[in-house]
PDB file of N, CA and C in Angstrom:
ATOM      1  N   MET O 898      27.875 128.808 159.754  1.00  0.00           N
ATOM      2  CA  MET O 898      27.028 127.784 160.335  1.00  0.00           C
ATOM      3  C   MET O 898      26.435 126.903 159.239  1.00  0.00           C
ATOM      4  N   ALA O 899      26.404 125.652 159.512  1.00  0.00           N
ATOM      5  CA  ALA O 899      25.825 124.717 158.553  1.00  0.00           C
ATOM      6  C   ALA O 899      24.321 124.635 158.766  1.00  0.00           C
ATOM      7  N   LYS O 900      23.631 124.686 157.663  1.00  0.00           N
ATOM      8  CA  LYS O 900      22.169 124.551 157.762  1.00  0.00           C
ATOM      9  C   LYS O 900      21.829 123.086 157.962  1.00  0.00           C
ATOM     10  N   SER O 901      20.933 122.833 158.876  1.00  0.00           N
ATOM     11  CA  SER O 901      20.520 121.447 159.079  1.00  0.00           C
ATOM     12  C   SER O 901      19.491 121.094 158.014  1.00  0.00           C
ATOM     13  N   ALA O 902      19.808 120.090 157.262  1.00  0.00           N
ATOM     14  CA  ALA O 902      18.921 119.659 156.186  1.00  0.00           C
ATOM     15  C   ALA O 902      17.786 118.832 156.772  1.00  0.00           C
ATOM     16  N   VAL O 903      16.584 119.248 156.469  1.00  0.00           N
ATOM     17  CA  VAL O 903      15.418 118.509 156.930  1.00  0.00           C
ATOM     18  C   VAL O 903      15.073 117.518 155.836  1.00  0.00           C
ATOM     19  N   LYS O 904      15.229 116.264 156.143  1.00  0.00           N
ATOM     20  CA  LYS O 904      14.968 115.224 155.165  1.00  0.00           C
ATOM     21  C   LYS O 904      13.497 114.840 155.214  1.00  0.00           C
ATOM     22  N   LYS O 905      12.856 114.899 154.050  1.00  0.00           N
ATOM     23  CA  LYS O 905      11.446 114.539 153.971  1.00  0.00           C
ATOM     24  C   LYS O 905      11.307 113.029 154.122  1.00  0.00           C
ATOM     25  N   VAL O 906      10.379 112.636 154.937  1.00  0.00           N
ATOM     26  CA  VAL O 906      10.110 111.220 155.125  1.00  0.00           C
ATOM     27  C   VAL O 906       9.322 110.732 153.914  1.00  0.00           C
ATOM     28  N   GLN O 907       9.874 109.739 153.241  1.00  0.00           N
ATOM     29  CA  GLN O 907       9.250 109.213 152.041  1.00  0.00           C
ATOM     30  C   GLN O 907       8.130 108.249 152.413  1.00  0.00           C
ATOM     31  N   THR O 908       6.991 108.430 151.776  1.00  0.00           N
ATOM     32  CA  THR O 908       5.842 107.561 152.023  1.00  0.00           C
ATOM     33  C   THR O 908       5.688 106.562 150.889  1.00  0.00           C
ATOM     34  N   ASP O 909       4.842 105.568 151.104  1.00  0.00           N
ATOM     35  CA  ASP O 909       4.541 104.607 150.036  1.00  0.00           C
ATOM     36  C   ASP O 909       3.970 105.327 148.821  1.00  0.00           C
ATOM     37  N   ALA O 910       3.145 106.334 149.054  1.00  0.00           N
ATOM     38  CA  ALA O 910       2.545 107.097 147.951  1.00  0.00           C
ATOM     39  C   ALA O 910       3.621 107.794 147.118  1.00  0.00           C
ATOM     40  N   ASP O 911       4.637 108.350 147.781  1.00  0.00           N
ATOM     41  CA  ASP O 911       5.738 109.000 147.061  1.00  0.00           C
ATOM     42  C   ASP O 911       6.465 107.994 146.171  1.00  0.00           C
ATOM     43  N   VAL O 912       6.719 106.822 146.710  1.00  0.00           N
ATOM     44  CA  VAL O 912       7.435 105.782 145.973  1.00  0.00           C
ATOM     45  C   VAL O 912       6.604 105.325 144.773  1.00  0.00           C
ATOM     46  N   LYS O 913       5.320 105.112 144.983  1.00  0.00           N
ATOM     47  CA  LYS O 913       4.436 104.671 143.901  1.00  0.00           C
ATOM     48  C   LYS O 913       4.372 105.720 142.788  1.00  0.00           C
ATOM     49  N   LYS O 914       4.209 106.970 143.174  1.00  0.00           N
ATOM     50  CA  LYS O 914       4.089 108.051 142.196  1.00  0.00           C
ATOM     51  C   LYS O 914       5.369 108.167 141.365  1.00  0.00           C
ATOM     52  N   LYS O 915       6.511 108.102 142.021  1.00  0.00           N
ATOM     53  CA  LYS O 915       7.783 108.193 141.312  1.00  0.00           C
ATOM     54  C   LYS O 915       7.957 107.014 140.353  1.00  0.00           C
ATOM     55  N   ALA O 916       7.588 105.826 140.795  1.00  0.00           N
ATOM     56  CA  ALA O 916       7.719 104.635 139.951  1.00  0.00           C
ATOM     57  C   ALA O 916       6.795 104.728 138.735  1.00  0.00           C
ATOM     58  N   VAL O 917       5.583 105.227 138.930  1.00  0.00           N
ATOM     59  CA  VAL O 917       4.645 105.368 137.814  1.00  0.00           C
ATOM     60  C   VAL O 917       5.163 106.421 136.836  1.00  0.00           C
ATOM     61  N   LYS O 918       5.746 107.497 137.356  1.00  0.00           N
ATOM     62  CA  LYS O 918       6.320 108.518 136.475  1.00  0.00           C
ATOM     63  C   LYS O 918       7.395 107.906 135.581  1.00  0.00           C
ATOM     64  N   LEU O 919       8.226 107.038 136.136  1.00  0.00           N
ATOM     65  CA  LEU O 919       9.260 106.381 135.344  1.00  0.00           C
ATOM     66  C   LEU O 919       8.652 105.503 134.252  1.00  0.00           C
ATOM     67  N   VAL O 920       7.574 104.822 134.564  1.00  0.00           N
ATOM     68  CA  VAL O 920       6.887 103.994 133.567  1.00  0.00           C
ATOM     69  C   VAL O 920       6.391 104.876 132.424  1.00  0.00           C
ATOM     70  N   VAL O 921       5.818 106.024 132.761  1.00  0.00           N
ATOM     71  CA  VAL O 921       5.287 106.926 131.734  1.00  0.00           C
ATOM     72  C   VAL O 921       6.426 107.483 130.875  1.00  0.00           C
ATOM     73  N   VAL O 922       7.567 107.804 131.483  1.00  0.00           N
ATOM     74  CA  VAL O 922       8.719 108.289 130.721  1.00  0.00           C
ATOM     75  C   VAL O 922       9.163 107.226 129.716  1.00  0.00           C
ATOM     76  N   HIS O 923       9.244 105.983 130.149  1.00  0.00           N
ATOM     77  CA  HIS O 923       9.634 104.897 129.250  1.00  0.00           C
ATOM     78  C   HIS O 923       8.579 104.675 128.164  1.00  0.00           C
ATOM     79  N   LEU O 924       7.335 104.831 128.524  1.00  0.00           N
ATOM     80  CA  LEU O 924       6.258 104.676 127.548  1.00  0.00           C
ATOM     81  C   LEU O 924       6.350 105.749 126.470  1.00  0.00           C
ATOM     82  N   LYS O 925       6.670 106.966 126.874  1.00  0.00           N
ATOM     83  CA  LYS O 925       6.836 108.053 125.894  1.00  0.00           C
ATOM     84  C   LYS O 925       7.908 107.705 124.868  1.00  0.00           C
ATOM     85  N   LYS O 926       8.987 107.100 125.323  1.00  0.00           N
ATOM     86  CA  LYS O 926      10.069 106.707 124.414  1.00  0.00           C
ATOM     87  C   LYS O 926       9.593 105.665 123.409  1.00  0.00           C
ATOM     88  N   LYS O 927       8.703 104.798 123.828  1.00  0.00           N
ATOM     89  CA  LYS O 927       8.176 103.769 122.933  1.00  0.00           C
ATOM     90  C   LYS O 927       7.260 104.361 121.863  1.00  0.00           C
ATOM     91  N   LEU O 928       6.703 105.529 122.155  1.00  0.00           N
ATOM     92  CA  LEU O 928       5.742 106.149 121.240  1.00  0.00           C
ATOM     93  C   LEU O 928       6.391 107.109 120.252  1.00  0.00           C
ATOM     94  N   ASP O 929       7.678 106.959 120.015  1.00  0.00           N
ATOM     95  CA  ASP O 929       8.340 107.876 119.097  1.00  0.00           C
ATOM     96  C   ASP O 929       8.077 107.524 117.626  1.00  0.00           C
ATOM     97  N   THR O 930       7.433 106.405 117.381  1.00  0.00           N
ATOM     98  CA  THR O 930       7.076 106.034 116.016  1.00  0.00           C
ATOM     99  C   THR O 930       5.597 106.331 115.786  1.00  0.00           C
ATOM    100  N   ASP O 931       5.242 106.425 114.522  1.00  0.00           N
ATOM    101  CA  ASP O 931       3.844 106.670 114.172  1.00  0.00           C
ATOM    102  C   ASP O 931       3.139 105.332 113.957  1.00  0.00           C
ATOM    103  N   TYR O 932       1.971 105.196 114.481  1.00  0.00           N
ATOM    104  CA  TYR O 932       1.164 104.004 114.254  1.00  0.00           C
ATOM    105  C   TYR O 932      -0.304 104.382 114.386  1.00  0.00           C
ATOM    106  N   VAL O 933      -1.166 103.530 113.879  1.00  0.00           N
ATOM    107  CA  VAL O 933      -2.603 103.788 113.947  1.00  0.00           C
ATOM    108  C   VAL O 933      -3.035 103.719 115.406  1.00  0.00           C
ATOM    109  N   GLY O 934      -3.686 104.769 115.882  1.00  0.00           N
ATOM    110  CA  GLY O 934      -4.167 104.795 117.253  1.00  0.00           C
ATOM    111  C   GLY O 934      -3.249 105.509 118.223  1.00  0.00           C
ATOM    112  N   ILE O 935      -2.179 106.113 117.725  1.00  0.00           N
ATOM    113  CA  ILE O 935      -1.219 106.777 118.615  1.00  0.00           C
ATOM    114  C   ILE O 935      -1.861 107.953 119.352  1.00  0.00           C
ATOM    115  N   GLU O 936      -2.900 108.545 118.771  1.00  0.00           N
ATOM    116  CA  GLU O 936      -3.560 109.686 119.413  1.00  0.00           C
ATOM    117  C   GLU O 936      -4.109 109.310 120.786  1.00  0.00           C
ATOM    118  N   ALA O 937      -4.700 108.132 120.877  1.00  0.00           N
ATOM    119  CA  ALA O 937      -5.267 107.672 122.154  1.00  0.00           C
ATOM    120  C   ALA O 937      -4.166 107.523 123.208  1.00  0.00           C
ATOM    121  N   ALA O 938      -3.020 107.026 122.794  1.00  0.00           N
ATOM    122  CA  ALA O 938      -1.903 106.870 123.727  1.00  0.00           C
ATOM    123  C   ALA O 938      -1.393 108.228 124.200  1.00  0.00           C
ATOM    124  N   HIS O 939      -1.301 109.179 123.277  1.00  0.00           N
ATOM    125  CA  HIS O 939      -0.846 110.522 123.664  1.00  0.00           C
ATOM    126  C   HIS O 939      -1.850 111.202 124.599  1.00  0.00           C
ATOM    127  N   GLU O 940      -3.127 110.999 124.358  1.00  0.00           N
ATOM    128  CA  GLU O 940      -4.157 111.568 125.246  1.00  0.00           C
ATOM    129  C   GLU O 940      -4.037 110.970 126.643  1.00  0.00           C
ATOM    130  N   TRP O 941      -3.777 109.670 126.695  1.00  0.00           N
ATOM    131  CA  TRP O 941      -3.621 109.003 127.989  1.00  0.00           C
ATOM    132  C   TRP O 941      -2.414 109.576 128.738  1.00  0.00           C
ATOM    133  N   ILE O 942      -1.312 109.785 128.023  1.00  0.00           N
ATOM    134  CA  ILE O 942      -0.110 110.346 128.650  1.00  0.00           C
ATOM    135  C   ILE O 942      -0.389 111.751 129.176  1.00  0.00           C
ATOM    136  N   GLU O 943      -1.109 112.558 128.405  1.00  0.00           N
ATOM    137  CA  GLU O 943      -1.461 113.908 128.862  1.00  0.00           C
ATOM    138  C   GLU O 943      -2.296 113.841 130.141  1.00  0.00           C
ATOM    139  N   ALA O 944      -3.216 112.900 130.205  1.00  0.00           N
ATOM    140  CA  ALA O 944      -4.045 112.745 131.408  1.00  0.00           C
ATOM    141  C   ALA O 944      -3.188 112.310 132.594  1.00  0.00           C
ATOM    142  N   MET O 945      -2.218 111.442 132.352  1.00  0.00           N
ATOM    143  CA  MET O 945      -1.321 111.007 133.436  1.00  0.00           C
ATOM    144  C   MET O 945      -0.476 112.167 133.931  1.00  0.00           C
ATOM    145  N   GLU O 946       0.029 112.979 133.020  1.00  0.00           N
ATOM    146  CA  GLU O 946       0.852 114.113 133.421  1.00  0.00           C
ATOM    147  C   GLU O 946       0.035 115.117 134.247  1.00  0.00           C
ATOM    148  N   ALA O 947      -1.229 115.272 133.905  1.00  0.00           N
ATOM    149  CA  ALA O 947      -2.107 116.136 134.707  1.00  0.00           C
ATOM    150  C   ALA O 947      -2.290 115.541 136.099  1.00  0.00           C
ATOM    151  N   LEU O 948      -2.384 114.229 136.175  1.00  0.00           N
ATOM    152  CA  LEU O 948      -2.528 113.546 137.461  1.00  0.00           C
ATOM    153  C   LEU O 948      -1.268 113.719 138.315  1.00  0.00           C
ATOM    154  N   PHE O 949      -0.098 113.680 137.675  1.00  0.00           N
ATOM    155  CA  PHE O 949       1.162 113.860 138.402  1.00  0.00           C
ATOM    156  C   PHE O 949       1.252 115.243 139.038  1.00  0.00           C
ATOM    157  N   GLU O 950       0.617 116.230 138.431  1.00  0.00           N
ATOM    158  CA  GLU O 950       0.683 117.598 138.943  1.00  0.00           C
ATOM    159  C   GLU O 950      -0.116 117.784 140.233  1.00  0.00           C
ATOM    160  N   GLN O 951      -1.046 116.878 140.482  1.00  0.00           N
ATOM    161  CA  GLN O 951      -1.837 116.986 141.704  1.00  0.00           C
ATOM    162  C   GLN O 951      -0.965 116.690 142.917  1.00  0.00           C
ATOM    163  N   GLU O 952      -1.176 117.445 143.951  1.00  0.00           N
ATOM    164  CA  GLU O 952      -0.393 117.308 145.174  1.00  0.00           C
ATOM    165  C   GLU O 952      -0.672 115.965 145.865  1.00  0.00           C
ATOM    166  N   GLU O 953      -1.932 115.624 145.954  1.00  0.00           N
ATOM    167  CA  GLU O 953      -2.350 114.422 146.668  1.00  0.00           C
ATOM    168  C   GLU O 953      -2.250 113.190 145.763  1.00  0.00           C
ATOM    169  N   PHE O 954      -1.859 112.072 146.331  1.00  0.00           N
ATOM    170  CA  PHE O 954      -1.774 110.812 145.602  1.00  0.00           C
ATOM    171  C   PHE O 954      -3.048 110.020 145.867  1.00  0.00           C
ATOM    172  N   ASP O 955      -3.853 109.834 144.817  1.00  0.00           N
ATOM    173  CA  ASP O 955      -5.106 109.090 144.922  1.00  0.00           C
ATOM    174  C   ASP O 955      -4.928 107.755 144.208  1.00  0.00           C
ATOM    175  N   LEU O 956      -4.689 106.698 144.978  1.00  0.00           N
ATOM    176  CA  LEU O 956      -4.405 105.382 144.413  1.00  0.00           C
ATOM    177  C   LEU O 956      -5.532 104.899 143.508  1.00  0.00           C
ATOM    178  N   LYS O 957      -6.764 105.181 143.873  1.00  0.00           N
ATOM    179  CA  LYS O 957      -7.903 104.765 143.038  1.00  0.00           C
ATOM    180  C   LYS O 957      -7.830 105.398 141.655  1.00  0.00           C
ATOM    181  N   GLU O 958      -7.417 106.657 141.606  1.00  0.00           N
ATOM    182  CA  GLU O 958      -7.299 107.362 140.333  1.00  0.00           C
ATOM    183  C   GLU O 958      -6.194 106.746 139.462  1.00  0.00           C
ATOM    184  N   TYR O 959      -5.101 106.349 140.088  1.00  0.00           N
ATOM    185  CA  TYR O 959      -4.009 105.711 139.349  1.00  0.00           C
ATOM    186  C   TYR O 959      -4.445 104.340 138.814  1.00  0.00           C
ATOM    187  N   HIS O 960      -5.219 103.616 139.593  1.00  0.00           N
ATOM    188  CA  HIS O 960      -5.735 102.330 139.112  1.00  0.00           C
ATOM    189  C   HIS O 960      -6.726 102.539 137.968  1.00  0.00           C
ATOM    190  N   ARG O 961      -7.522 103.602 138.056  1.00  0.00           N
ATOM    191  CA  ARG O 961      -8.456 103.917 136.960  1.00  0.00           C
ATOM    192  C   ARG O 961      -7.672 104.233 135.683  1.00  0.00           C
ATOM    193  N   MET O 962      -6.585 104.963 135.828  1.00  0.00           N
ATOM    194  CA  MET O 962      -5.762 105.298 134.664  1.00  0.00           C
ATOM    195  C   MET O 962      -5.100 104.046 134.087  1.00  0.00           C
ATOM    196  N   ARG O 963      -4.779 103.092 134.935  1.00  0.00           N
ATOM    197  CA  ARG O 963      -4.204 101.836 134.437  1.00  0.00           C
ATOM    198  C   ARG O 963      -5.249 101.090 133.613  1.00  0.00           C
ATOM    199  N   LYS O 964      -6.508 101.118 134.064  1.00  0.00           N
ATOM    200  CA  LYS O 964      -7.586 100.496 133.285  1.00  0.00           C
ATOM    201  C   LYS O 964      -7.765 101.205 131.944  1.00  0.00           C
ATOM    202  N   GLU O 965      -7.625 102.534 131.961  1.00  0.00           N
ATOM    203  CA  GLU O 965      -7.731 103.290 130.711  1.00  0.00           C
ATOM    204  C   GLU O 965      -6.597 102.935 129.760  1.00  0.00           C
ATOM    205  N   LEU O 966      -5.405 102.706 130.299  1.00  0.00           N
ATOM    206  CA  LEU O 966      -4.289 102.279 129.454  1.00  0.00           C
ATOM    207  C   LEU O 966      -4.621 100.937 128.810  1.00  0.00           C
ATOM    208  N   ASN O 967      -5.268 100.070 129.549  1.00  0.00           N
ATOM    209  CA  ASN O 967      -5.678  98.782 128.983  1.00  0.00           C
ATOM    210  C   ASN O 967      -6.648  99.005 127.821  1.00  0.00           C
ATOM    211  N   ASP O 968      -7.551  99.970 127.958  1.00  0.00           N
ATOM    212  CA  ASP O 968      -8.470 100.291 126.862  1.00  0.00           C
ATOM    213  C   ASP O 968      -7.714 100.797 125.636  1.00  0.00           C
ATOM    214  N   VAL O 969      -6.690 101.617 125.864  1.00  0.00           N
ATOM    215  CA  VAL O 969      -5.865 102.108 124.760  1.00  0.00           C
ATOM    216  C   VAL O 969      -5.189 100.932 124.065  1.00  0.00           C
ATOM    217  N   ILE O 970      -4.691 100.002 124.836  1.00  0.00           N
ATOM    218  CA  ILE O 970      -4.025  98.815 124.286  1.00  0.00           C
ATOM    219  C   ILE O 970      -5.001  98.017 123.422  1.00  0.00           C
ATOM    220  N   GLU O 971      -6.201  97.810 123.923  1.00  0.00           N
ATOM    221  CA  GLU O 971      -7.198  97.018 123.197  1.00  0.00           C
ATOM    222  C   GLU O 971      -7.623  97.681 121.886  1.00  0.00           C
ATOM    223  N   ARG O 972      -7.537  99.011 121.815  1.00  0.00           N
ATOM    224  CA  ARG O 972      -7.914  99.738 120.597  1.00  0.00           C
ATOM    225  C   ARG O 972      -6.753  99.910 119.631  1.00  0.00           C
ATOM    226  N   THR O 973      -5.566  99.429 119.979  1.00  0.00           N
ATOM    227  CA  THR O 973      -4.394  99.562 119.128  1.00  0.00           C
ATOM    228  C   THR O 973      -4.331  98.370 118.178  1.00  0.00           C
ATOM    229  N   PRO O 974      -4.495  98.623 116.866  1.00  0.00           N
ATOM    230  CA  PRO O 974      -4.521  97.514 115.908  1.00  0.00           C
ATOM    231  C   PRO O 974      -3.147  96.903 115.616  1.00  0.00           C
ATOM    232  N   GLU O 975      -2.089  97.653 115.805  1.00  0.00           N
ATOM    233  CA  GLU O 975      -0.746  97.172 115.482  1.00  0.00           C
ATOM    234  C   GLU O 975      -0.230  96.257 116.589  1.00  0.00           C
ATOM    235  N   GLU O 976       0.018  95.006 116.248  1.00  0.00           N
ATOM    236  CA  GLU O 976       0.364  93.992 117.243  1.00  0.00           C
ATOM    237  C   GLU O 976       1.647  94.312 118.018  1.00  0.00           C
ATOM    238  N   GLU O 977       2.696  94.716 117.331  1.00  0.00           N
ATOM    239  CA  GLU O 977       3.967  94.992 118.006  1.00  0.00           C
ATOM    240  C   GLU O 977       3.815  96.125 119.020  1.00  0.00           C
ATOM    241  N   MET O 978       3.063  97.158 118.646  1.00  0.00           N
ATOM    242  CA  MET O 978       2.860  98.273 119.572  1.00  0.00           C
ATOM    243  C   MET O 978       1.985  97.842 120.746  1.00  0.00           C
ATOM    244  N   ARG O 979       1.018  96.968 120.510  1.00  0.00           N
ATOM    245  CA  ARG O 979       0.198  96.445 121.616  1.00  0.00           C
ATOM    246  C   ARG O 979       1.076  95.741 122.636  1.00  0.00           C
ATOM    247  N   PHE O 980       2.060  94.964 122.161  1.00  0.00           N
ATOM    248  CA  PHE O 980       2.960  94.268 123.082  1.00  0.00           C
ATOM    249  C   PHE O 980       3.789  95.258 123.894  1.00  0.00           C
ATOM    250  N   LYS O 981       4.264  96.325 123.255  1.00  0.00           N
ATOM    251  CA  LYS O 981       5.047  97.339 123.964  1.00  0.00           C
ATOM    252  C   LYS O 981       4.191  98.046 125.013  1.00  0.00           C
ATOM    253  N   LEU O 982       2.960  98.376 124.625  1.00  0.00           N
ATOM    254  CA  LEU O 982       2.052  99.039 125.569  1.00  0.00           C
ATOM    255  C   LEU O 982       1.684  98.106 126.714  1.00  0.00           C
ATOM    256  N   ARG O 983       1.508  96.837 126.407  1.00  0.00           N
ATOM    257  CA  ARG O 983       1.162  95.853 127.438  1.00  0.00           C
ATOM    258  C   ARG O 983       2.300  95.732 128.447  1.00  0.00           C
ATOM    259  N   ASP O 984       3.551  95.806 127.986  1.00  0.00           N
ATOM    260  CA  ASP O 984       4.685  95.779 128.913  1.00  0.00           C
ATOM    261  C   ASP O 984       4.611  96.955 129.881  1.00  0.00           C
ATOM    262  N   SER O 985       4.241  98.127 129.362  1.00  0.00           N
ATOM    263  CA  SER O 985       4.110  99.313 130.217  1.00  0.00           C
ATOM    264  C   SER O 985       2.949  99.149 131.188  1.00  0.00           C
ATOM    265  N   TRP O 986       1.869  98.540 130.738  1.00  0.00           N
ATOM    266  CA  TRP O 986       0.706  98.296 131.596  1.00  0.00           C
ATOM    267  C   TRP O 986       1.124  97.404 132.775  1.00  0.00           C
ATOM    268  N   TYR O 987       1.884  96.356 132.454  1.00  0.00           N
ATOM    269  CA  TYR O 987       2.368  95.433 133.487  1.00  0.00           C
ATOM    270  C   TYR O 987       3.305  96.163 134.457  1.00  0.00           C
ATOM    271  N   SER O 988       4.220  96.980 133.908  1.00  0.00           N
ATOM    272  CA  SER O 988       5.159  97.731 134.746  1.00  0.00           C
ATOM    273  C   SER O 988       4.432  98.714 135.648  1.00  0.00           C
ATOM    274  N   MET O 989       3.358  99.298 135.141  1.00  0.00           N
ATOM    275  CA  MET O 989       2.592 100.245 135.961  1.00  0.00           C
ATOM    276  C   MET O 989       1.954  99.522 137.144  1.00  0.00           C
ATOM    277  N   GLY O 990       1.481  98.310 136.922  1.00  0.00           N
ATOM    278  CA  GLY O 990       0.923  97.514 138.014  1.00  0.00           C
ATOM    279  C   GLY O 990       1.968  97.235 139.089  1.00  0.00           C
ATOM    280  N   LYS O 991       3.176  96.887 138.654  1.00  0.00           N
ATOM    281  CA  LYS O 991       4.249  96.644 139.610  1.00  0.00           C
ATOM    282  C   LYS O 991       4.615  97.933 140.350  1.00  0.00           C
ATOM    283  N   ALA O 992       4.586  99.064 139.650  1.00  0.00           N
ATOM    284  CA  ALA O 992       4.907 100.349 140.266  1.00  0.00           C
ATOM    285  C   ALA O 992       3.891 100.702 141.347  1.00  0.00           C
ATOM    286  N   LEU O 993       2.631 100.370 141.090  1.00  0.00           N
ATOM    287  CA  LEU O 993       1.583 100.684 142.074  1.00  0.00           C
ATOM    288  C   LEU O 993       1.645  99.774 143.301  1.00  0.00           C
ATOM    289  N   ASP O 994       2.412  98.699 143.216  1.00  0.00           N
ATOM    290  CA  ASP O 994       2.589  97.797 144.354  1.00  0.00           C
ATOM    291  C   ASP O 994       3.812  98.146 145.200  1.00  0.00           C
ATOM    292  N   LYS O 995       4.631  99.071 144.744  1.00  0.00           N
ATOM    293  CA  LYS O 995       5.865  99.419 145.457  1.00  0.00           C
ATOM    294  C   LYS O 995       5.588 100.012 146.823  1.00  0.00           C
ATOM    295  N   LYS O 996       6.533  99.807 147.723  1.00  0.00           N
ATOM    296  CA  LYS O 996       6.436 100.359 149.076  1.00  0.00           C
ATOM    297  C   LYS O 996       7.808 100.906 149.467  1.00  0.00           C
ATOM    298  N   VAL O 997       7.836 101.744 150.472  1.00  0.00           N
ATOM    299  CA  VAL O 997       9.085 102.305 150.981  1.00  0.00           C
ATOM    300  C   VAL O 997       9.896 101.169 151.589  1.00  0.00           C
ATOM    301  N   LYS O 998      11.196 101.188 151.287  1.00  0.00           N
ATOM    302  CA  LYS O 998      12.074 100.180 151.889  1.00  0.00           C
ATOM    303  C   LYS O 998      12.294 100.530 153.349  1.00  0.00           C
ATOM    304  N   ARG O 999      12.045  99.590 154.217  1.00  0.00           N
ATOM    305  CA  ARG O 999      12.231  99.779 155.664  1.00  0.00           C
ATOM    306  C   ARG O 999      13.603  99.281 156.063  1.00  0.00           C
ATOM    307  N   MET O1000      14.237 100.015 156.943  1.00  0.00           N
ATOM    308  CA  MET O1000      15.590  99.609 157.382  1.00  0.00           C
ATOM    309  C   MET O1000      15.535  98.827 158.635  1.00  0.00           C
TER     310      MET O1000
END
C-alpha cells in the first residue's frame, strides 16, 4: 500500500523565514575574510540562528533583527564590507516582503 503523503500547507511566514535563512547563508559566505568589526557581524548571525530555531515566526522580531543588522553596518569601518553588508540588509527586506505564490 502506498502511504498518502500529507503535504504541509505553506504559509507566508514559512516563505519569509526560508528566504531570510538564505540571506543569512549568503551573508556568512561574505564574512569569510577578516575585517575590523567582524565580531559584531558574527554575533548578529548567532542571534539570527537562535531566532530560526524558534517554532513561531514573529515578524516584529525579524524586523528588529534587520534594524540590528543596520547598526552592525554603521559600525563597520571598512567601506567595501559595508557595501556587502548593505546588500544583505536590502535582500533581507525583500525576503520579509515575500508571500506564498497563489495558483
